[in-house]
Structure formats: structure tokens, C-alpha cells
């Protein structure tokens, strides 16, 4: 081979190595809700910030609305490394074997976002995230959605109005017990299947923060929505631990900064998104929105708070007590 040909070959391979070295690190971020929700917007915000802070060295690809994976599959995909980042609802960690997360599902355990943040930004929240390490998962942050309300095709004023109804729930044993406490029938189902199940009558009703109900158009197939706001729905942003630990330290730090900013953003917009969604439901005019009276609210509390004690052996008394302590919740005062 002539020297010039050899040189051309060497230069070409050096150039392709340089191009390879400049390939961005890709983070696939999969989730199940619409882009137009607190989580959907939080994920897009993170993608933008990650690009900005790493100067293009990291490219976050967001796959929303169950386009890549549904609830159960996304958890498996994360552990296998097929995706690197998720933000499943806190109600979906039980099947992974981390049952303590179901403390967030206990009805009426948080009265407000402020109370909830005492847990998620404090020691209890940190300890809960650390339990994911043994599953090959690193917990990075908590992102808010909001408080769930019941919907159905018949009016809901008192707990008895839900008796015998088939209600869709997320994969949480606490939520299962909560539905049974109303004399209703829990039906566990992936989020992506709920609209059709409501439309075809496979289930009669469900519970959602309004942002999820509205962006999935569930209000088109639910005639009644009662603002029970009986439980919280929020997320843990999680990554594949091996992937995360394998990142260059400077890039990991930039991504941590991007996550911190995204968490602030997502938690700032969560209530507004839910308020706007409620306006949207009202404007659409297909669903009667009912706000329970003080007495009706008290009746729901009376029916549902006993779930706390019933689920003590599953969640762990210590975990429940530490949340009570952080928020000042007193079941005796319910
Ligand atoms: C649900 O399944 O109802 C929610 O967890 C969906 C979500 O991610 O908000």
C-alpha cells in the first residue's frame, strides 16, 4: 500500500473515532401520561436542561403516553437497562417488592402539598428512595401530580354510592383495600387501558388527579366527578443505577443539577395543571363536577381512614408512624 493511501486510512479512522467520542450519551425517559401533564412537562423540561447543562453531551429522549412501555413493562425495561429513566407513580413500587412506598397511597394521609413535601423533602423521603438501591435503581427526586378524586357514570355523594361498583386502580395493595373499604370492587389495570375500560364498561369508575382524567379524555366517558381528593398521586424519578454510576462524574453532576431544576419546575406547575384541567372538564360540559359537603367529606374519611391500620403489616408500622410524625397526622382526630 502506498504511504499516501495509508495516511488517508489513518486519518479516516481517527476522524471516525473522534465522531464516536462526540456521540451524545442517550437517556431514554419513558412514561405513561400525556405530554400535557405535570410529569409530561417535567420530563420535557429535564430533557432541555440536560442538553443545556451538559452542552449537548447528553440527549434525553422522552417517550410519553405509554408509547414505548406500559406500567409494568417500563419497570422491567429500566431494570434491564432498555430505558434509563422513568417516573412511575409511587403506587407502582409494590410489585417491585418495595411495599413501603404504598404509604403514599393511604387515604387522607396528606391534607395538602405542603404536608406531603415534609415527607418527600425530608429524611423519610430519602430513606424510602434508598430502598430502591437493592433493586438496581437509584431514586433521584419526587415529582408532584395531585390529589385523586372519584369518577363514575352515576352520582357520588356518599361512600355508599360506590358500593358494588368496579373501580380501576393502580397496582397498589393499599388502593385495593381502600376500594374494598367502600364496598366496591378494585380492578387493577395499566394506565394505558383505562379510557377504553371506562368506555366499554369493563369498569364503572376510577380515581385520578384531574390532570390525568382530563388529558386522557376520561371525562368524555365519565358522567360524574366528585372532588373527594381522598388520596395523593405523585412520582419518584428513577434511573438504572448501573447506568447512572457509570456516567462520568462531571456529567452526572450536571444531570443532578438539571434534575434539581426540573423538580422545582414540575412541583411548581402541578397544582396549576390540575386546576386548569378541572376548568377544562367543566368547559367540556360532559361531566357533572360535584364538591362534597363537610358531612359527605367526613363520611368518606370515616370509611377510609381505617385502611391505615389494616395496611400496617404490609407497609410497616414504623414507616407509617414516621410519616405521621413528619406531617402531624393524627388518625384519632379523623
Ligand atoms: C395511573 O396509573 O393512574 C397513574 O399512575 C398514571 C401516572 O403516571 O400518573
Short mmCIF file of N, CA, C and O in Angstrom, two decimals, residues 6 13 25 27 32 43 45 55 75 80 85 101-102 105 116 143 148-149 161 177 187 208 221 238 246 304-305 310 333:
data_model
loop_
_atom_site.label_atom_id
_atom_site.label_comp_id
_atom_site.label_asym_id
_atom_site.label_seq_id
_atom_site.Cartn_x
_atom_site.Cartn_y
_atom_site.Cartn_z
N UNK A 6 -2.18 4.88 2.98
CA UNK A 6 -2.14 4.50 4.40
C UNK A 6 -2.54 5.70 5.28
O UNK A 6 -3.33 5.59 6.22
N UNK A 13 -9.81 6.87 10.11
CA UNK A 13 -10.21 6.16 11.32
C UNK A 13 -10.09 7.04 12.56
O UNK A 13 -10.89 6.94 13.48
N UNK A 25 -24.47 10.92 24.98
CA UNK A 25 -25.00 9.84 25.83
C UNK A 25 -26.52 9.96 25.75
O UNK A 25 -27.06 11.05 25.93
N UNK A 27 -30.27 9.20 27.09
CA UNK A 27 -31.12 8.75 28.21
C UNK A 27 -32.53 8.60 27.66
O UNK A 27 -33.14 9.58 27.25
N UNK A 32 -46.04 7.22 31.12
CA UNK A 32 -47.33 6.73 30.62
C UNK A 32 -48.40 7.81 30.44
O UNK A 32 -49.49 7.52 29.98
N UNK A 43 -40.73 16.12 32.37
CA UNK A 43 -39.79 15.30 31.59
C UNK A 43 -39.19 16.12 30.44
O UNK A 43 -37.98 16.08 30.19
N UNK A 45 -38.91 19.36 30.33
CA UNK A 45 -38.07 20.39 30.94
C UNK A 45 -36.69 19.79 31.25
O UNK A 45 -35.66 20.40 31.00
N UNK A 55 -24.05 20.73 27.75
CA UNK A 55 -23.64 21.28 26.45
C UNK A 55 -23.76 20.25 25.34
O UNK A 55 -22.84 20.01 24.55
N UNK A 75 -41.06 -0.72 34.17
CA UNK A 75 -40.27 -1.04 35.36
C UNK A 75 -39.25 -2.13 35.01
O UNK A 75 -38.08 -2.06 35.39
N UNK A 80 -33.61 -3.81 33.25
CA UNK A 80 -32.80 -4.46 32.23
C UNK A 80 -31.87 -3.48 31.51
O UNK A 80 -30.99 -3.88 30.77
N UNK A 85 -34.41 6.03 32.37
CA UNK A 85 -35.10 6.89 33.34
C UNK A 85 -36.61 6.75 33.24
O UNK A 85 -37.15 6.63 32.13
N UNK A 101 -43.47 2.14 49.85
CA UNK A 101 -43.93 3.29 49.05
C UNK A 101 -45.45 3.44 49.09
O UNK A 101 -45.97 4.51 48.82
N UNK A 102 -46.13 2.35 49.41
CA UNK A 102 -47.60 2.41 49.43
C UNK A 102 -48.12 3.27 50.58
O UNK A 102 -49.31 3.53 50.66
N UNK A 105 -50.13 6.03 49.42
CA UNK A 105 -51.48 5.74 48.92
C UNK A 105 -52.54 5.76 50.03
O UNK A 105 -53.74 5.67 49.74
N UNK A 116 -47.29 17.02 52.35
CA UNK A 116 -46.62 15.97 51.59
C UNK A 116 -45.13 16.27 51.45
O UNK A 116 -44.28 15.40 51.62
N UNK A 143 -41.62 13.95 42.22
CA UNK A 143 -42.38 14.95 41.45
C UNK A 143 -43.85 14.84 41.80
O UNK A 143 -44.41 13.75 41.88
N UNK A 148 -56.30 12.73 44.23
CA UNK A 148 -57.22 11.94 43.40
C UNK A 148 -58.67 12.15 43.82
O UNK A 148 -58.97 12.30 45.00
N UNK A 149 -59.54 12.13 42.82
CA UNK A 149 -60.98 12.19 43.07
C UNK A 149 -61.66 11.05 42.33
O UNK A 149 -61.15 10.57 41.31
N UNK A 161 -72.54 5.32 47.59
CA UNK A 161 -72.81 5.47 46.15
C UNK A 161 -71.83 4.68 45.29
O UNK A 161 -72.05 4.51 44.08
N UNK A 177 -57.31 -2.20 49.09
CA UNK A 177 -58.01 -2.21 50.38
C UNK A 177 -58.93 -0.98 50.51
O UNK A 177 -60.03 -1.06 51.06
N UNK A 187 -60.24 -3.04 40.50
CA UNK A 187 -59.76 -3.68 39.26
C UNK A 187 -58.43 -3.04 38.91
O UNK A 187 -58.39 -1.88 38.48
N UNK A 208 -58.52 9.56 40.07
CA UNK A 208 -57.44 10.25 39.36
C UNK A 208 -57.25 11.65 39.89
O UNK A 208 -58.23 12.27 40.32
N UNK A 221 -66.06 9.90 29.03
CA UNK A 221 -66.73 8.62 29.30
C UNK A 221 -67.07 8.45 30.80
O UNK A 221 -67.28 7.33 31.26
N UNK A 238 -36.69 7.90 38.72
CA UNK A 238 -35.71 6.85 39.00
C UNK A 238 -34.84 6.56 37.76
O UNK A 238 -35.28 6.75 36.63
N UNK A 246 -22.17 4.70 36.20
CA UNK A 246 -21.15 4.60 35.15
C UNK A 246 -20.93 5.89 34.38
O UNK A 246 -20.03 5.97 33.56
N UNK A 304 -62.71 5.49 55.11
CA UNK A 304 -61.41 5.16 54.50
C UNK A 304 -60.20 5.20 55.45
O UNK A 304 -59.22 4.49 55.21
N UNK A 305 -60.27 5.99 56.50
CA UNK A 305 -59.08 6.09 57.37
C UNK A 305 -58.73 4.75 58.05
O UNK A 305 -57.54 4.45 58.25
N UNK A 310 -55.30 -1.22 58.87
CA UNK A 310 -55.39 -2.51 58.16
C UNK A 310 -54.14 -2.80 57.36
O UNK A 310 -53.76 -3.95 57.20
N UNK A 333 -57.92 11.85 65.31
CA UNK A 333 -58.66 13.10 65.11
C UNK A 333 -59.51 13.09 63.83
O UNK A 333 -60.12 14.08 63.46
#
